[in-house]
Tab-separated table of C-alpha atoms and ligand atoms in Angstrom:
chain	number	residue	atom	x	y	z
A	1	UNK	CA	5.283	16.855	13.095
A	2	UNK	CA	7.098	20.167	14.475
A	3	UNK	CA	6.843	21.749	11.299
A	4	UNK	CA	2.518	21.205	11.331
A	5	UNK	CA	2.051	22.145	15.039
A	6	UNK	CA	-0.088	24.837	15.772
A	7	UNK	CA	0.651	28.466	17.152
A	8	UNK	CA	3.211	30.801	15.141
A	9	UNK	CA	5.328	29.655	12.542
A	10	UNK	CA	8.430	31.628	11.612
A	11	UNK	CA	7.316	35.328	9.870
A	12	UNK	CA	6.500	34.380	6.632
A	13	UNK	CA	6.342	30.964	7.025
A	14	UNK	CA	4.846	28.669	3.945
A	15	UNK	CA	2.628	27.205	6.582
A	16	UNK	CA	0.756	30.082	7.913
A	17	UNK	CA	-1.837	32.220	5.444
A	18	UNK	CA	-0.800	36.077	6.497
A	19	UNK	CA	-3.028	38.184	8.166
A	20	UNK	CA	-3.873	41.575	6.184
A	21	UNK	CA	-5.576	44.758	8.076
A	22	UNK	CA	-7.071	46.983	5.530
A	23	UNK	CA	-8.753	50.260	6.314
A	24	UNK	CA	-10.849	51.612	3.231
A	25	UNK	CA	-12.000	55.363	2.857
A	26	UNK	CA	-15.932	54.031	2.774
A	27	UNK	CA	-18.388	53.505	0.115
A	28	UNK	CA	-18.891	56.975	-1.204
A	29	UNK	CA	-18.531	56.534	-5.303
A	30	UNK	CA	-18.626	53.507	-7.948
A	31	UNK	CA	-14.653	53.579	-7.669
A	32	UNK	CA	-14.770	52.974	-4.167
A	33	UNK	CA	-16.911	49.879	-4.279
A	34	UNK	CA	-14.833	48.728	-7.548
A	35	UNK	CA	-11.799	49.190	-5.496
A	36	UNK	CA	-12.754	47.511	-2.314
A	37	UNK	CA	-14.140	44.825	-4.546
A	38	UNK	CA	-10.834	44.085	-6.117
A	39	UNK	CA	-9.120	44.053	-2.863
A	40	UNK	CA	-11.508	41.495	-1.516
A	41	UNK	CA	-11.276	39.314	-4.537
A	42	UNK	CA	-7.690	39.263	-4.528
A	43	UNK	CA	-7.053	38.356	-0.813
A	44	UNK	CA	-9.000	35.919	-1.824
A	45	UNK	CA	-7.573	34.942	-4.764
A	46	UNK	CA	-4.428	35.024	-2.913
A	47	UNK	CA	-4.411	32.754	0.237
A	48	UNK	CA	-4.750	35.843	2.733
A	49	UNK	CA	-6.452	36.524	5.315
A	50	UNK	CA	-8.798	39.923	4.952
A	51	UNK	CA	-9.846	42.064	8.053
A	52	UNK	CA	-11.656	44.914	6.577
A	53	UNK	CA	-12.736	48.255	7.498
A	54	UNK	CA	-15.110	50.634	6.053
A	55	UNK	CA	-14.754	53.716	7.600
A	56	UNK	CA	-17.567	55.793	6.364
A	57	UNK	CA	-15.076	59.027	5.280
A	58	UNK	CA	-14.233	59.415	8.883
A	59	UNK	CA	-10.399	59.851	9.665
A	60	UNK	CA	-11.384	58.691	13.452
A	61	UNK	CA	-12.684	56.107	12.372
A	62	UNK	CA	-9.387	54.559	10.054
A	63	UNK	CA	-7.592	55.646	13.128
A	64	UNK	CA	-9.761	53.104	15.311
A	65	UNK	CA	-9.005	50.427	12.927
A	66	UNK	CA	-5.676	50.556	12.327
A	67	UNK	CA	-5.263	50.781	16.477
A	68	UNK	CA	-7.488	47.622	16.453
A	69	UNK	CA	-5.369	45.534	13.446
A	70	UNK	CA	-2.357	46.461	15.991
A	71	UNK	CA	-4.023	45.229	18.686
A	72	UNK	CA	-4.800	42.323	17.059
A	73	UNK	CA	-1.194	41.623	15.393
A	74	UNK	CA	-1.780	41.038	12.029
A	75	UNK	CA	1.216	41.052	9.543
A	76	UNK	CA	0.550	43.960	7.584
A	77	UNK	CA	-1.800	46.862	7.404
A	78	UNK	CA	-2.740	48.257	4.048
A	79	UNK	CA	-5.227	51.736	3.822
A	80	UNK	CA	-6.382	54.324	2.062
A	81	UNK	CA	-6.063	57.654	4.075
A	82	UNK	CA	-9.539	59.447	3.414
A	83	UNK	CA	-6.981	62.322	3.957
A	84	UNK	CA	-3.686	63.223	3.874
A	85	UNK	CA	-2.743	64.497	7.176
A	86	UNK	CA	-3.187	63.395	10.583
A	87	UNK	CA	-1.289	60.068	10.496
A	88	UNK	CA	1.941	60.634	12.383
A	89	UNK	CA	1.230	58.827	15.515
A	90	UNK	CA	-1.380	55.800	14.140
A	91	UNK	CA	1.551	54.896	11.654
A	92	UNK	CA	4.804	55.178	14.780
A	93	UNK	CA	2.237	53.013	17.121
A	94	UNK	CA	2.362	50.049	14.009
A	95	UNK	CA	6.291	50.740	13.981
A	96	UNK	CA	6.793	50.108	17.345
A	97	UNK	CA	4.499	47.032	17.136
A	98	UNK	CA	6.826	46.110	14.305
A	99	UNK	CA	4.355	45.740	11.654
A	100	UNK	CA	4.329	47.143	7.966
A	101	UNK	CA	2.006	49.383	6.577
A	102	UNK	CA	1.277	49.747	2.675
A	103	UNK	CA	-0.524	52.809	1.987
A	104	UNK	CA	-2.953	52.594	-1.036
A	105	UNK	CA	-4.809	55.367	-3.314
A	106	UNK	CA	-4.314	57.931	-1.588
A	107	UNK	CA	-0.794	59.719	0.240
A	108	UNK	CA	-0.247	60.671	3.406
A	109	UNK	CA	1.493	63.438	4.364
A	110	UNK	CA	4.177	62.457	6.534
A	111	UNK	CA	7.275	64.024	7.949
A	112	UNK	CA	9.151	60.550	8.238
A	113	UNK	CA	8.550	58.505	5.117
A	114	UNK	CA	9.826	55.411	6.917
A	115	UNK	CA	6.142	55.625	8.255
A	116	UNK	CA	5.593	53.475	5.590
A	117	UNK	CA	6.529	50.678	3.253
A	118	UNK	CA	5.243	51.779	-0.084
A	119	UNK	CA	2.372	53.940	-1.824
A	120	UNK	CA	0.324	51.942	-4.749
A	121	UNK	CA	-1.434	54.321	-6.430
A	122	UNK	CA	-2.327	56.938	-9.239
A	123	UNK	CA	-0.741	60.189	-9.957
A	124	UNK	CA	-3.439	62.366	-9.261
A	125	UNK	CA	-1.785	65.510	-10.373
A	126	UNK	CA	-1.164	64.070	-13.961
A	127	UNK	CA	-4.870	63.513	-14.291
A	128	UNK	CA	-5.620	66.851	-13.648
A	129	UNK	CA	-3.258	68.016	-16.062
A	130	UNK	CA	-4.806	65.440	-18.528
A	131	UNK	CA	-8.415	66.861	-18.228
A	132	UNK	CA	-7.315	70.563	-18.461
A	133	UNK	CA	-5.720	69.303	-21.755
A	134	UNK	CA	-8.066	67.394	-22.984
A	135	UNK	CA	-10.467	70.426	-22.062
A	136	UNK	CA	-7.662	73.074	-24.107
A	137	UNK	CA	-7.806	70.690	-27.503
A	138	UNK	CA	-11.218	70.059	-27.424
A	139	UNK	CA	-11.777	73.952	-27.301
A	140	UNK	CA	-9.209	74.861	-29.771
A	141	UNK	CA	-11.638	77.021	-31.801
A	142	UNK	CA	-13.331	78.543	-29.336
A	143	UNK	CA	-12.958	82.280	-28.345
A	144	UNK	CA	-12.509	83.090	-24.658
A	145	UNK	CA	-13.853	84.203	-22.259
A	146	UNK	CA	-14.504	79.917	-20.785
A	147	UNK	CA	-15.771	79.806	-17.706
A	148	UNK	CA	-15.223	76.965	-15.303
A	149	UNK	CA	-16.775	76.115	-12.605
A	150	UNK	CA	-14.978	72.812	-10.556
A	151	UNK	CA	-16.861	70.276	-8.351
A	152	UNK	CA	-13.268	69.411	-5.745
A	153	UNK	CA	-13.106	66.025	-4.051
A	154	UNK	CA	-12.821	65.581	-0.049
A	155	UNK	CA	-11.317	68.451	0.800
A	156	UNK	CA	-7.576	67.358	2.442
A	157	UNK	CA	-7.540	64.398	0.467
A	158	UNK	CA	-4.143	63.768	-1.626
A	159	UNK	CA	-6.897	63.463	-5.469
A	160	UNK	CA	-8.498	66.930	-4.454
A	161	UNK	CA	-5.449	68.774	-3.840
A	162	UNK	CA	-3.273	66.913	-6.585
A	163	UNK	CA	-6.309	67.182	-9.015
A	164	UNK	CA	-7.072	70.775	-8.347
A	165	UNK	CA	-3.071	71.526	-8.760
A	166	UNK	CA	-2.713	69.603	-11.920
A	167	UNK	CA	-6.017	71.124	-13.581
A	168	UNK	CA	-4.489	74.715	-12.740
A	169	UNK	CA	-1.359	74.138	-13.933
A	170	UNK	CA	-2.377	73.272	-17.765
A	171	UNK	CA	-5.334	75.261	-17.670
A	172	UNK	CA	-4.248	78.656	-16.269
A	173	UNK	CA	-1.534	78.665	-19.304
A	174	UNK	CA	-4.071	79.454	-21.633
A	175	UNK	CA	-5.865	83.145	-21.145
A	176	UNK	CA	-9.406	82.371	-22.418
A	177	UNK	CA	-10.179	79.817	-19.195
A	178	UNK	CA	-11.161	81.272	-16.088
A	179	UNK	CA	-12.021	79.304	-13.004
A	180	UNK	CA	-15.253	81.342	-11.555
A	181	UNK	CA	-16.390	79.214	-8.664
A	182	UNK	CA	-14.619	76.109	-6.949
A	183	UNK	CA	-15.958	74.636	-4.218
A	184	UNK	CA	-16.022	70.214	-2.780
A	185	UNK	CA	-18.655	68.183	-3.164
A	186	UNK	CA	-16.944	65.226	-1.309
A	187	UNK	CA	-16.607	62.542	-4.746
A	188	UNK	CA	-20.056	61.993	-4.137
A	189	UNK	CA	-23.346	62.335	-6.181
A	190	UNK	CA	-25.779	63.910	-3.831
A	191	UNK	CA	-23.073	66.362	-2.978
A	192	UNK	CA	-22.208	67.167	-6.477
A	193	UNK	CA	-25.400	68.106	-7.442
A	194	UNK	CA	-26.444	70.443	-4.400
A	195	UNK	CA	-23.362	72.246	-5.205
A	196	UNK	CA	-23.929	72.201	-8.991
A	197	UNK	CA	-27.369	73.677	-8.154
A	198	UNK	CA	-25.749	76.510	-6.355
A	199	UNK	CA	-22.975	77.200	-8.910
A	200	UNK	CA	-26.083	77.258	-11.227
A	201	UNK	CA	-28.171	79.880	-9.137
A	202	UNK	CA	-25.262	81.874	-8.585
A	203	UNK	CA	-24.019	81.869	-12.062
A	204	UNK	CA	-26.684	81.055	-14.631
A	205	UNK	CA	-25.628	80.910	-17.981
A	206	UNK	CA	-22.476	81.841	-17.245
A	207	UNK	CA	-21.345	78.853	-17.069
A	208	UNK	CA	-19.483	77.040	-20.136
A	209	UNK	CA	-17.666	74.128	-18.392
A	210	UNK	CA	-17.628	71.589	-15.677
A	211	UNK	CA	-14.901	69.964	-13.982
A	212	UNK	CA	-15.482	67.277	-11.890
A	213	UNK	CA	-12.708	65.722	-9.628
A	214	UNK	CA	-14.945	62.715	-9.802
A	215	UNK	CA	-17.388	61.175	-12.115
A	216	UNK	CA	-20.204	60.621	-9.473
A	217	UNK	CA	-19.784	63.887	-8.850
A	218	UNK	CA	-20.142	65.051	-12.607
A	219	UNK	CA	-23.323	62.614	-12.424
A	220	UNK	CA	-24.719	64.395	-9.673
A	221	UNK	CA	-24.342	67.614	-11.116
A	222	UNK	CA	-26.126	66.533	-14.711
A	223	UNK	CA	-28.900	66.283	-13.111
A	224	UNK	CA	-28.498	69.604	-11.771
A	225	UNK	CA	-28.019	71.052	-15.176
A	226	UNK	CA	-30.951	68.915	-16.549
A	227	UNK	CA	-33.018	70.193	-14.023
A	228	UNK	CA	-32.227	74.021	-14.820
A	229	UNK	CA	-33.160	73.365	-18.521
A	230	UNK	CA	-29.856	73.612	-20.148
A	231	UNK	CA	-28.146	70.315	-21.935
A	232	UNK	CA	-25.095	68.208	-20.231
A	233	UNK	CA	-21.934	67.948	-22.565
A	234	UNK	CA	-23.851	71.199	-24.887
A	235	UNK	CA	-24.594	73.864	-23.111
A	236	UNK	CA	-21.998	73.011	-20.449
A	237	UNK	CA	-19.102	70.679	-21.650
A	238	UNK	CA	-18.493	68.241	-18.298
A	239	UNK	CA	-15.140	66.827	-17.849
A	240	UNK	CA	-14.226	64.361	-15.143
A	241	UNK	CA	-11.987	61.752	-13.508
A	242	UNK	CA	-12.638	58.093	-12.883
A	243	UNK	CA	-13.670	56.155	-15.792
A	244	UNK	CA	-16.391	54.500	-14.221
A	245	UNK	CA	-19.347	52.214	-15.935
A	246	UNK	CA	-21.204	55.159	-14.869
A	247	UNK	CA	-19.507	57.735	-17.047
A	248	UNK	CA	-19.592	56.078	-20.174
A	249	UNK	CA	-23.025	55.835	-20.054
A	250	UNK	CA	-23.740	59.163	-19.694
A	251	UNK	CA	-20.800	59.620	-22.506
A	252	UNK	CA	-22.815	57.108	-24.985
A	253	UNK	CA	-26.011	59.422	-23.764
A	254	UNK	CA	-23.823	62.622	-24.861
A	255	UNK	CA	-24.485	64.227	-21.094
A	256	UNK	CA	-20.763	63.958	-19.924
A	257	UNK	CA	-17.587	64.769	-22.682
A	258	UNK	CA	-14.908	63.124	-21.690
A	259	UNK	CA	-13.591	61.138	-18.393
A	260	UNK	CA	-9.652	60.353	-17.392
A	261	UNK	CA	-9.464	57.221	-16.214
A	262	UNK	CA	-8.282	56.339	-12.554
A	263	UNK	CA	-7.640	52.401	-11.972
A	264	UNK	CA	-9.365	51.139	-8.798
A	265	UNK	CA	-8.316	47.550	-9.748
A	266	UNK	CA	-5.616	47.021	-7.511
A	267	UNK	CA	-6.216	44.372	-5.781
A	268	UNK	CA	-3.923	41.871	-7.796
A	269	UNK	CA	-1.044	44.198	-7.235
A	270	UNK	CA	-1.377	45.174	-3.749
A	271	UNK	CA	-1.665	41.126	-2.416
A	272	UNK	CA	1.948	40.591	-4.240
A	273	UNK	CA	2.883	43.388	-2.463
A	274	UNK	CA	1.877	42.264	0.802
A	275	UNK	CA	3.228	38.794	0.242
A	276	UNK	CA	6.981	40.545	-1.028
A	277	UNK	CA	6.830	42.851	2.163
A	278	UNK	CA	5.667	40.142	4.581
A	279	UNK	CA	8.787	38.417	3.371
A	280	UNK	CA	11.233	40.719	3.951
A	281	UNK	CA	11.783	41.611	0.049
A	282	UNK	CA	12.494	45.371	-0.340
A	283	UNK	CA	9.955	47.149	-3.050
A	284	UNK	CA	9.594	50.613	-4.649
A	285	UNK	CA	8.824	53.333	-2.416
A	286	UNK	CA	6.397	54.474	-5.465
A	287	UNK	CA	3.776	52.344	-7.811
A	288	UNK	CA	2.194	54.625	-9.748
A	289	UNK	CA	-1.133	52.355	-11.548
A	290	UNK	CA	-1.201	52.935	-15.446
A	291	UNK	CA	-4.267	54.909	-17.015
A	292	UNK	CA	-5.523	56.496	-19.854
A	293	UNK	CA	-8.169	59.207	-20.499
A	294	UNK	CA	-11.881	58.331	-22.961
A	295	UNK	CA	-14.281	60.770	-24.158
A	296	UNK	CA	-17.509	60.582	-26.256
A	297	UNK	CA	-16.250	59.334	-29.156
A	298	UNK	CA	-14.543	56.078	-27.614
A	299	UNK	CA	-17.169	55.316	-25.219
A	300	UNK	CA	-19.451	52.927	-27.112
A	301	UNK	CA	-16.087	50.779	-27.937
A	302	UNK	CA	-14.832	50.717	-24.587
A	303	UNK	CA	-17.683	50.154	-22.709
A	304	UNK	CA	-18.254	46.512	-23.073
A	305	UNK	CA	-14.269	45.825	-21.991
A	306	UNK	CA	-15.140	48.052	-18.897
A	307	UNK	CA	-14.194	46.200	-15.738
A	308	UNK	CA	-15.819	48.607	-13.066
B	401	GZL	C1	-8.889	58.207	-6.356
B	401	GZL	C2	-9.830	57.955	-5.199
B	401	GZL	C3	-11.021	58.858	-5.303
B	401	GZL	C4	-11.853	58.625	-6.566
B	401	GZL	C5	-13.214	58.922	-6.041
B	401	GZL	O1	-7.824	57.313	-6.306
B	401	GZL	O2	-9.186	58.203	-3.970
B	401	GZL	O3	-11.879	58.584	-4.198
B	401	GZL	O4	-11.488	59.457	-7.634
B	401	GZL	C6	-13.180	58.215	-4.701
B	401	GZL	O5	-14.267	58.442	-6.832
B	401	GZL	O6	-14.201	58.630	-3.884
């Protein structure tokens, strides 16, 4: 009878399902809703129990929950830092309290990496260097000067300033590419296409390429060009990251060129984390999530095996 008693069993015990705090960045792009999606599903999926916290791109707000999952004791924290400083005393107030915290997505940055148990996520700086190359080969007969303009992601957050490093580190190899205006639209659509509008005003027909840190940022800024009276993926050749349904649509519609995947899915792979951490296993400081990159010419084939 002991072993079906009430109250708290052992950490980790069979009998108990574990309690999961996750804090997620908000609701700001398709990738965000696939991801939080996945995550949801798989707690499910998985026998554990989900608080969750949508914190509307507001650090403060991440900060509130993860004080509150504390508070509240659960048996591990997950999130996804909307940026990547500012963390240093949420993450010591869960050590002291003794309980583990997985960051996801995103990195922190972090003077003591004991902060946390693990980061699940994608190498952001690798898809930047994958669009500048994909950009580089798909302009292999063209005669400089290109000129770039690039819609940037939140700005602080770990994909803007990993994107943005990875882009310039392929692209500013080759002489014919200049970067002429760079400025964040915040991975959203609105955002992306007020600031396309500007670029556009300021620059004109200057412009030969887009590069988007996001896809519903590219989206946003189609419209822009649309509404200026030049053509998406013609006049101005739009490059972006994601992979969303989104994209390939306006791939198949020949508005957007080419897209490099980033894997919101995670949800399976995070709740066997969880489980492994909650039960003492040790596991890789680092999962980097497997993608690839699509552009116009694969998008009718891959779109009906999209998943988000
Ligand atoms: C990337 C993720 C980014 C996506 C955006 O892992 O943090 O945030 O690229 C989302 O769409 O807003």
């Amino acid at each position: 009878l002991a072993a079906c008693s009430g109250g708290k069993s052992d950490k980790g015990g069979a009998d108990r399902p574990i309690t999961l705090g996750f804090s997620q960045v908000g609701a700001e792009s398709e990738w965000r809703t696939a991801n939080t999606r996945s995550i949801k599903a798989a707690a499910k999926a998985a026998g554990i129990r989900l608080k969750f916290s949508d914190a509307q791109q507001k650090q403060e707000n991440q900060i509130k929950a993860l004080r509150s999952f504390i508070a509240q004791r659960v048996d591990v924290i997950a999130f996804s830092p909307v940026v990547e400083s500012g963390w240093e005393t949420v993450l010591r107030e869960a050590k002291a309290a003794g309980i583990p915290v997985i960051v996801t997505d995103r990195a922190v940055d972090v003077t003591d990496d004991s902060l946390y148990t693990t980061l699940i996520g994608s190498d952001f700086v690798e898809e930047g260097r994958r669009a500048a190359r994909w950009l580089i080969d798909d302009m292999k007969d063209r005669k400089g000067p290109i000129n770039i303009v690039e819609l940037q992601g939140t700005v602080g957050s770990a994909p803007a300033i990993d994107r943005q490093k990875g882009f310039h580190e392929v692209i500013d190899a080759d002489p014919r590419f200049k970067v002429i205006r760079s400025q964040s639209g915040d991975f959203t659509r609105a955002k992306g296409k007020e600031v396309m509008e500007a670029f556009l005003k300021a620059e004109g027909k200057n412009i030969d390429v887009l590069y988007a840190h996001n896809d519903d940022m590219a989206i946003g800024a189609i419209q822009a060009i649309e509404e200026a009276g030049l053509q998406p993926g013609k006049d101005i050749t739009v490059v972006s990251i994601d992979g969303v349904k989104g994209a390939f649509q306006a791939m198949m519609a020949g508005k957007l060129n080419a897209t490099v995947e980033c894997n919101p899915l995670i949800g399976p792979q995070l709740m066997d984390i969880v489980k492994k951490v909650h039960a003492g296993q040790t596991v890789p400081k680092r999962i980097i999530v497997n993608e690839s990159v699509f552009d116009r010419s694969q998008a009718a084939a891959a779109f009906p095996s999209r998943q988000y």
